[in-house]
Coordinates of C-alpha atoms in Angstrom, one line a residue:
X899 CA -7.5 -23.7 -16.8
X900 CA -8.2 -20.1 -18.0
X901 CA -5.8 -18.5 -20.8
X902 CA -6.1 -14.5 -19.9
X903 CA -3.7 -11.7 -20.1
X904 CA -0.8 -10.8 -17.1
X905 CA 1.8 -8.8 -17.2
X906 CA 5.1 -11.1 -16.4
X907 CA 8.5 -9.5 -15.0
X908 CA 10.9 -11.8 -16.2
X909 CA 13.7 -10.4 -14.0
X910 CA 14.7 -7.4 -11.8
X911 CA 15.4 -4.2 -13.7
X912 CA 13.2 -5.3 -17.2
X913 CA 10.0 -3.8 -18.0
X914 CA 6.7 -5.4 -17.9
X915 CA 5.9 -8.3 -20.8
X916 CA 2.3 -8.3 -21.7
X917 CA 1.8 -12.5 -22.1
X918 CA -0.7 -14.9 -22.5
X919 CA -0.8 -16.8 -19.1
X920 CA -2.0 -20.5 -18.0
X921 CA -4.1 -19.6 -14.7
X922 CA -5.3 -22.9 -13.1
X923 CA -8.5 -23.6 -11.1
X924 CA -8.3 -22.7 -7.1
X925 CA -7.3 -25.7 -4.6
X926 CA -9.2 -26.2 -1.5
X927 CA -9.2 -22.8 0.5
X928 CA -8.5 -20.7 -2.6
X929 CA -10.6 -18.6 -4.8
X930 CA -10.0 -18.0 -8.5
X931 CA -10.8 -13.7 -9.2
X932 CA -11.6 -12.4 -12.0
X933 CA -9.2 -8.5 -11.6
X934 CA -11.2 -5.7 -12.9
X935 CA -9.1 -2.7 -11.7
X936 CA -5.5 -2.4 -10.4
X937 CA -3.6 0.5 -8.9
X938 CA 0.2 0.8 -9.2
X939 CA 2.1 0.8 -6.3
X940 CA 5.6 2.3 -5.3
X941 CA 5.9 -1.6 -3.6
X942 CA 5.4 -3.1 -7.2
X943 CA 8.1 -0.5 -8.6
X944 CA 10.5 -2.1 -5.3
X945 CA 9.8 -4.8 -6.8
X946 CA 10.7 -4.4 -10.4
X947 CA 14.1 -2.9 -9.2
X948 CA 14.6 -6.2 -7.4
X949 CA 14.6 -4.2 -4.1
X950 CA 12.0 -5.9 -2.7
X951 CA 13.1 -8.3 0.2
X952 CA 12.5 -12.2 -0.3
X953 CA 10.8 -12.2 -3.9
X954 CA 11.4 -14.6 -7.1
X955 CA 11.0 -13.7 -10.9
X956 CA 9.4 -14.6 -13.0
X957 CA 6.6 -13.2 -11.4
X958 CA 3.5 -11.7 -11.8
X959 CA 3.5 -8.2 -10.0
X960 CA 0.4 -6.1 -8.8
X961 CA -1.2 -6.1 -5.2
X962 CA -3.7 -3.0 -5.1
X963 CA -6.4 -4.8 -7.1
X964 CA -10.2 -5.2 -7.2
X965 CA -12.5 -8.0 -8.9
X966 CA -15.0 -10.7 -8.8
X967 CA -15.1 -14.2 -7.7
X968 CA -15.1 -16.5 -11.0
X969 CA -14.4 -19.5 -9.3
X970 CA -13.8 -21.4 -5.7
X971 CA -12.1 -24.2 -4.4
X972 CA -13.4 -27.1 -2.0
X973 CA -13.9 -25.6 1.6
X974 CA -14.6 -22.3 0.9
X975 CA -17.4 -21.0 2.9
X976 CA -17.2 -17.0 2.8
X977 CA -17.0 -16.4 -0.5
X978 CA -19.3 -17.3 -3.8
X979 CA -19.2 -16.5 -8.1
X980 CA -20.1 -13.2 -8.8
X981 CA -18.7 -11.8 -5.4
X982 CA -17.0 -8.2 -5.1
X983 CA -13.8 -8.4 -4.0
X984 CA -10.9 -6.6 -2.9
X985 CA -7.6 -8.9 -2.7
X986 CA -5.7 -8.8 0.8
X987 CA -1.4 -8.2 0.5
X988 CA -1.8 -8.7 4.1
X989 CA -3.5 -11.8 5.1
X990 CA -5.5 -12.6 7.6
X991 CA -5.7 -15.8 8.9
X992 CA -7.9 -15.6 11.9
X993 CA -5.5 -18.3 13.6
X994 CA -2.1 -16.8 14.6
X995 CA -1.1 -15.1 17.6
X996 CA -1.0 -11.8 16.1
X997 CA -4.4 -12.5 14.3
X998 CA -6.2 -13.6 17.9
X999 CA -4.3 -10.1 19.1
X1000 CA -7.3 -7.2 18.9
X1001 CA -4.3 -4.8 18.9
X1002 CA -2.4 -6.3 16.3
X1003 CA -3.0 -6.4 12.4
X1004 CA -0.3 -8.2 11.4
X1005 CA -0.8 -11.8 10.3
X1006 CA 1.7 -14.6 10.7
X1007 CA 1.1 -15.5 6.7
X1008 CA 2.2 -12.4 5.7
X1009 CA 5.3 -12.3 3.2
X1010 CA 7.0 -10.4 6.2
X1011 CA 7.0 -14.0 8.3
X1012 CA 7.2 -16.2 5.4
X1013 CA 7.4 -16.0 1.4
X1014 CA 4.4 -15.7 -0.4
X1015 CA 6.1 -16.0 -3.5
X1016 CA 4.4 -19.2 -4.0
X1017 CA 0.3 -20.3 -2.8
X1018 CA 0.4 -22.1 0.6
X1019 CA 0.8 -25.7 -0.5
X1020 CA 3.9 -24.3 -2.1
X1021 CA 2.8 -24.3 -5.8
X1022 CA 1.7 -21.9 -8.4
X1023 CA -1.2 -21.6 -10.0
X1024 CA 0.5 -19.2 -13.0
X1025 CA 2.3 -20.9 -15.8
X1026 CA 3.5 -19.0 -19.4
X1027 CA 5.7 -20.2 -22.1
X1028 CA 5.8 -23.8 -20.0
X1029 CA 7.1 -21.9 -17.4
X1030 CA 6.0 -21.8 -13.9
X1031 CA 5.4 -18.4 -12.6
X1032 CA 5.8 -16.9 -9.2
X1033 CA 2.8 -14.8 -6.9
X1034 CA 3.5 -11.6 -5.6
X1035 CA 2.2 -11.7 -2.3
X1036 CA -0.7 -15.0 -3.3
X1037 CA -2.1 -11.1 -4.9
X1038 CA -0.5 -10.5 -8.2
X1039 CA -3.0 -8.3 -9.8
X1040 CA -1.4 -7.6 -12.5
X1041 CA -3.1 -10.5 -14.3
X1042 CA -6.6 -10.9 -15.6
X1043 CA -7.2 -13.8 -13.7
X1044 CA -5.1 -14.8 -10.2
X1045 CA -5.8 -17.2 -7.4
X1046 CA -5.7 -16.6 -4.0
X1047 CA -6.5 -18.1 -0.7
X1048 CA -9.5 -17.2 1.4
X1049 CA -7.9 -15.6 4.3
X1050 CA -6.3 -13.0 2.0
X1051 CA -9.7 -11.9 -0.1
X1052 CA -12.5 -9.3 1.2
X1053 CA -16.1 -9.4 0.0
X1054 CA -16.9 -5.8 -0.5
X1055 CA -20.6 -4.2 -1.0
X1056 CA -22.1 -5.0 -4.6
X1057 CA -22.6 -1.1 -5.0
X1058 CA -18.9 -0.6 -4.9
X1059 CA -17.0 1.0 -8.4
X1060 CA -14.2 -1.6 -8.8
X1061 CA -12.3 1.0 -10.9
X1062 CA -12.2 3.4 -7.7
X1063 CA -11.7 1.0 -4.3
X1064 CA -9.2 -1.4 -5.8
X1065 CA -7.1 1.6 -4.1
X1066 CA -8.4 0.2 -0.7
X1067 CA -6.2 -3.1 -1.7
X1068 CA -2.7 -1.1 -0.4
X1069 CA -2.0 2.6 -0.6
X1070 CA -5.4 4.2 0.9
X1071 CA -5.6 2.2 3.6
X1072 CA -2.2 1.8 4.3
X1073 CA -1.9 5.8 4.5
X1074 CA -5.1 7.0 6.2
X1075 CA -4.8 4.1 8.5
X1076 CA -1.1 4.9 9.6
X1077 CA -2.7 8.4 10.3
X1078 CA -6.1 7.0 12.4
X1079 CA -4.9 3.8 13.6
X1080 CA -1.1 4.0 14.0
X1081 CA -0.7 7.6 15.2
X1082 CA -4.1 8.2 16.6
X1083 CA -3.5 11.1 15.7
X1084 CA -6.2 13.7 18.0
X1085 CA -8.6 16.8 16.9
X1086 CA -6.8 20.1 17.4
X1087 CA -3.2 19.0 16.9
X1088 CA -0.6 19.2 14.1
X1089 CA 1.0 17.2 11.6
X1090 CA 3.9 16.7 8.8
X1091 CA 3.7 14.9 6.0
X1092 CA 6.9 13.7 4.4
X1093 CA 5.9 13.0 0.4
X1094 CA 2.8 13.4 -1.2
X1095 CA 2.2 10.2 -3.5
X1096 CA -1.2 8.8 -3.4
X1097 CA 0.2 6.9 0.1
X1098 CA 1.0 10.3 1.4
X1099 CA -2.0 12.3 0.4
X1100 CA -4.4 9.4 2.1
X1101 CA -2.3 10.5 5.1
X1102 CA -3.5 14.1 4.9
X1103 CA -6.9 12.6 4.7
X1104 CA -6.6 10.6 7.5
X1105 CA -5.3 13.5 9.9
X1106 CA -8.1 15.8 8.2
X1107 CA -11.2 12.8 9.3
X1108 CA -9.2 12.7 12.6
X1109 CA -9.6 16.5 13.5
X1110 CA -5.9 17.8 13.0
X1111 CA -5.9 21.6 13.1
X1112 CA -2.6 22.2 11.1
X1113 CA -1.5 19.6 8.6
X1114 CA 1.8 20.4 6.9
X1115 CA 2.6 18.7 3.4
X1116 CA 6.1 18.6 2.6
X1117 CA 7.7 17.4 -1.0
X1118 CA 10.1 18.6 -3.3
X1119 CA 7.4 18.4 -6.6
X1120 CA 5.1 21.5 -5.8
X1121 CA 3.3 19.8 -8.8
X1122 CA 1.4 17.8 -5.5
X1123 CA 0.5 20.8 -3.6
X1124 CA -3.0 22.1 -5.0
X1125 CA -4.1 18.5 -4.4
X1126 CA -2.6 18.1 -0.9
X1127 CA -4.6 21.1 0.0
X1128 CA -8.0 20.3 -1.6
X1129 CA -7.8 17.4 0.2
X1130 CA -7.3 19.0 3.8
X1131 CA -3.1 20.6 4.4
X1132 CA -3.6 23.7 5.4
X1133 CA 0.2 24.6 4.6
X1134 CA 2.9 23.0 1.7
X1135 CA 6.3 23.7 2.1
X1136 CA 9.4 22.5 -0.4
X1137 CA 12.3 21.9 1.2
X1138 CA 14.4 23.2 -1.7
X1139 CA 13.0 26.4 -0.6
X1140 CA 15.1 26.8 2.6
X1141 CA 18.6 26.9 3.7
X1142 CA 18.0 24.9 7.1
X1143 CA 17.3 21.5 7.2
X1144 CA 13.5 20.7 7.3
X1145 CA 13.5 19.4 10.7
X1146 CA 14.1 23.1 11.8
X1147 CA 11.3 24.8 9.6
X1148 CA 8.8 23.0 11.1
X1149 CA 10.0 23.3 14.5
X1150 CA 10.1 27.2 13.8
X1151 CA 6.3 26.4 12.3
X1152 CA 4.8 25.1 15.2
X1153 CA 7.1 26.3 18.3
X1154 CA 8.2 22.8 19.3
X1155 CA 7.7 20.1 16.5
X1156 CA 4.9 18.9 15.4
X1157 CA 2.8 16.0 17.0
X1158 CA 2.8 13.9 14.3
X1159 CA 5.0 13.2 11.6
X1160 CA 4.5 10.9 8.9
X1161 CA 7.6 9.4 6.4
X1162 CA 5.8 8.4 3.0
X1163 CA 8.8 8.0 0.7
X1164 CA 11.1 5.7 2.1
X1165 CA 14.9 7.6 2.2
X1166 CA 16.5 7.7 5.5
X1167 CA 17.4 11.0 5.7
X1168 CA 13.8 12.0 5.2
X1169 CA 13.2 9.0 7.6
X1170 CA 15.5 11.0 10.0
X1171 CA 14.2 14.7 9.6
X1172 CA 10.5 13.2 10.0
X1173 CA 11.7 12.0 13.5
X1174 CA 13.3 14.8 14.4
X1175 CA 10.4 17.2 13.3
X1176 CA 8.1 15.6 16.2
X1177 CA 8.0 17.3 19.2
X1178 CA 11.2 15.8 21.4
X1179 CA 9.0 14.5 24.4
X1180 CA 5.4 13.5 22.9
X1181 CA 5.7 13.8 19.3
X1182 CA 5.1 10.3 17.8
X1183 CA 6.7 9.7 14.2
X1184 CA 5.2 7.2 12.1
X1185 CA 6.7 5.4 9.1
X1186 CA 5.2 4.8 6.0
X1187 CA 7.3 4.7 3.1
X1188 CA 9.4 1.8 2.0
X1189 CA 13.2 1.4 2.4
X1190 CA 15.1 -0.8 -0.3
X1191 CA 15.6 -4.0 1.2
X1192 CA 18.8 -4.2 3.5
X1193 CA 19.4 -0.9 3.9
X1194 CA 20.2 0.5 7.7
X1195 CA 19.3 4.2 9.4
X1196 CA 21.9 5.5 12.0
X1197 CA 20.4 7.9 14.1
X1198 CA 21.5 10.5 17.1
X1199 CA 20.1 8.4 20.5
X1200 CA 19.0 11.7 21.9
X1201 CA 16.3 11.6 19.1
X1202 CA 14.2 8.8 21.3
X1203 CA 15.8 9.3 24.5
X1204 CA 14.3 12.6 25.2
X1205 CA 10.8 10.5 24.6
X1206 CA 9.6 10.6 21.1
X1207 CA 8.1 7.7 19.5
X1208 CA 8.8 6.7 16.3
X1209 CA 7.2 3.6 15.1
X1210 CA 6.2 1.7 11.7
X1211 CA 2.8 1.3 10.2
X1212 CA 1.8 -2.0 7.9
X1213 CA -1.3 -1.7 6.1
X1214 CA -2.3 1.1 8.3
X1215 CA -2.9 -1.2 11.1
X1216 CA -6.3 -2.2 10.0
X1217 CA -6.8 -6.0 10.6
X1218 CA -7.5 -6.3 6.9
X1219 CA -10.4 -8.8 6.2
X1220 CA -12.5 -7.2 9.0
X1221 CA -12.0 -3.6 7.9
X1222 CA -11.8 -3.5 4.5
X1223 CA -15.2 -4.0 3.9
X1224 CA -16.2 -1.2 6.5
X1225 CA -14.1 1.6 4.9
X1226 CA -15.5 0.5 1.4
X1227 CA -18.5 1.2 3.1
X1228 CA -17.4 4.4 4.5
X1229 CA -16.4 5.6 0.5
X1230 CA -20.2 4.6 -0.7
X1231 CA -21.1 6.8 2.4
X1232 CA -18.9 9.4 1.0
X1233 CA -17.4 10.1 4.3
X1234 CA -14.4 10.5 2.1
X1235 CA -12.9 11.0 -1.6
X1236 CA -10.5 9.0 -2.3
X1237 CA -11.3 8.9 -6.2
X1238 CA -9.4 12.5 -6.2
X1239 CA -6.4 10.1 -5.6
X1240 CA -6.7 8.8 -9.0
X1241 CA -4.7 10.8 -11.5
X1242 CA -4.9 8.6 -14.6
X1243 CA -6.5 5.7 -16.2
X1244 CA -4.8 3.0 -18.7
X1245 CA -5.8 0.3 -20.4
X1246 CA -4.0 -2.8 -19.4
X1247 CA -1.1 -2.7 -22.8
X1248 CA 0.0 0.1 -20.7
X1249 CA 1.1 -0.8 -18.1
X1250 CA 4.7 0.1 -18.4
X1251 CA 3.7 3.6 -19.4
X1252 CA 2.1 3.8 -15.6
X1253 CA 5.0 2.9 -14.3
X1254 CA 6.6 5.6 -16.4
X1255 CA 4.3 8.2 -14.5
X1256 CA 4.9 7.0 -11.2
X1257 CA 8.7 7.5 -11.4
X1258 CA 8.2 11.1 -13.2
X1259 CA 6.2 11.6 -10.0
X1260 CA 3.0 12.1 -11.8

């Protein structure tokens, strides 16, 4: 058993508790990681809120991680000590329908099908204070040391800076991914983007590596916009700016909607202006950002009917174990930047101040 460092949430709507933690050694099929680096995630903030569908406090937060392999269980064959690693929030198994499905990245495992609250045997491997602990989806970063089964862990190149692709773990991928796999989005056309977190910028990178002539970032906090552009919009618009609804702007933009339109925040009105942004017979809306659990969007028929598509993204669509490791690849061949996603770095204590930012929108 290792004693480390994790950063507990008690319950929903208390900050973080730095504590020390019981981690215990990996089962058959699991690997014990050593976390170097984690990114915070909007998801984790869900989460803290207790907006996030199907999870159990205590529990250890964090999903957008990167480390090295301390330690694995009996079985393990793909993984060894001293491994780079980037921990999966979507698994995959290799075994389910929609894992044996080339188009499909989803993974029957995933916390979407069932919990993951707890490890697959249905224990923890976390305990503090006598306590057991739950897992935030078998990832839960947010400790020094966590435990997670094979078929959710990616061996990454040696060469790779943990401190810069544990971003690859969720909001990268998830957002350059929804822009090349999801959308296809094709050279020559345009594109919105609604919100320009680090989900939403990775989105205008995404529509930049896929050729987009005209990429239009859209937020309320023109604090994002010289970013947006250094990273390929070639127009940032603020909504507050205008009288009309945004839908109509960007109709008035580009003659008849865009081609692509891309929700990062999770609101449905935004949700509903992104859909109605996209040109009304090809125009394919894509959504990204994160509605609180429950919640329902009603929306005008004549929206879809007329043809549009409007469809979500999880993880990008990249089948996670296969690509990962390619688009880590990709970074060490600088085909892209995504270290100018990075806006601050913390020690661990402060965890609760990076939250802080996140919400300020900083």
């Amino acid at each position: 058993v290792i004693r480390c460092r994790a950063a507990v949430a008690w319950a929903a709507g208390k900050p973080l508790s730095i504590e020390e933690v019981e981690v215990a050694p990996p089962k058959a099929g699991e690997v014990r990681i050593k976390i170097v680096a984690t990114g915070i995630c909007r998801t984790d903030e869900h989460l803290l809120q207790g907006c996030f569908p199907n999870a159990e406090f205590p529990v250890i937060p964090g999903h957008e991680g990167a480390g090295i392999v301390e330690s694995v269980g009996e079985g393990v064959s793909s993984l060894k000590p001293g491994d780079k690693v980037i921990p999966l929030c979507l698994p995959q198994c290799g075994e389910c329908s929609f894992c044996l499905n080339p188009e499909s990245n989803f993974c029957q495992k995933s916390h979407i099908s069932e919990a993951q609250n707890l490890l697959p045997d249905k224990t923890s491997r976390f305990t503090c204070k006598g306590k057991q602990i739950h897992h935030f989806l078998w990832v839960s970063t947010f400790a020094e040391y966590t435990v997670i089964p094979e078929y959710a862990v990616a061996k990454i190149d040696a060469a790779a800076p943990l401190d810069k692709v544990c971003l690859f773990g969720c909001g990268f991928s998830t957002g350059y991914g929804a822009a090349i796999n999801t959308a296809k989005v094709k050279p020559g056309s345009t594109c919105a983007i609604f919100g320009l977190g680090g989900v939403g910028l990775s989105v205008v990178m995404g529509c930049k590596a896929a050729g987009a002539s005209r990429i239009i970032a859209v937020d309320i906090n023109k604090d994002k916009f010289a970013k947006a552009k250094e990273l390929g919009a070639t127009d940032c618009i603020n909504p507050r700016d205008f009288q009309k609804p945004i839908q109509e702007v960007l109709t008035e933009m580009t003659g008849q909607g865009v081609d692509y339109s891309f929700e990062v925040i999770g609101h449905a009105d935004t949700m509903i202006a992104a859909l109605a942004s996209c040109n009304m017979n090809t125009g394919i809306c894509v959504m990204v950002g994160e509605l609180d659990s429950g919640s329902e969007i009603s929306i005008d028929p004549m929206l879809l009917l007329t043809g549009r598509t409007w469809k979500g993204t999880v993880l990008g669509g990249w089948k996670m174990r296969d690509a990962i490791p390619k688009l880590v690849s990709s970074y060490l061949d600088k085909k892209f930047n995504s270290d100018l996603l990075i806006t601050h770095t913390l020690p661990f204590a402060k965890v609760n101040e990076g939250f802080e930012l996140l919400r300020a929108g900083k």
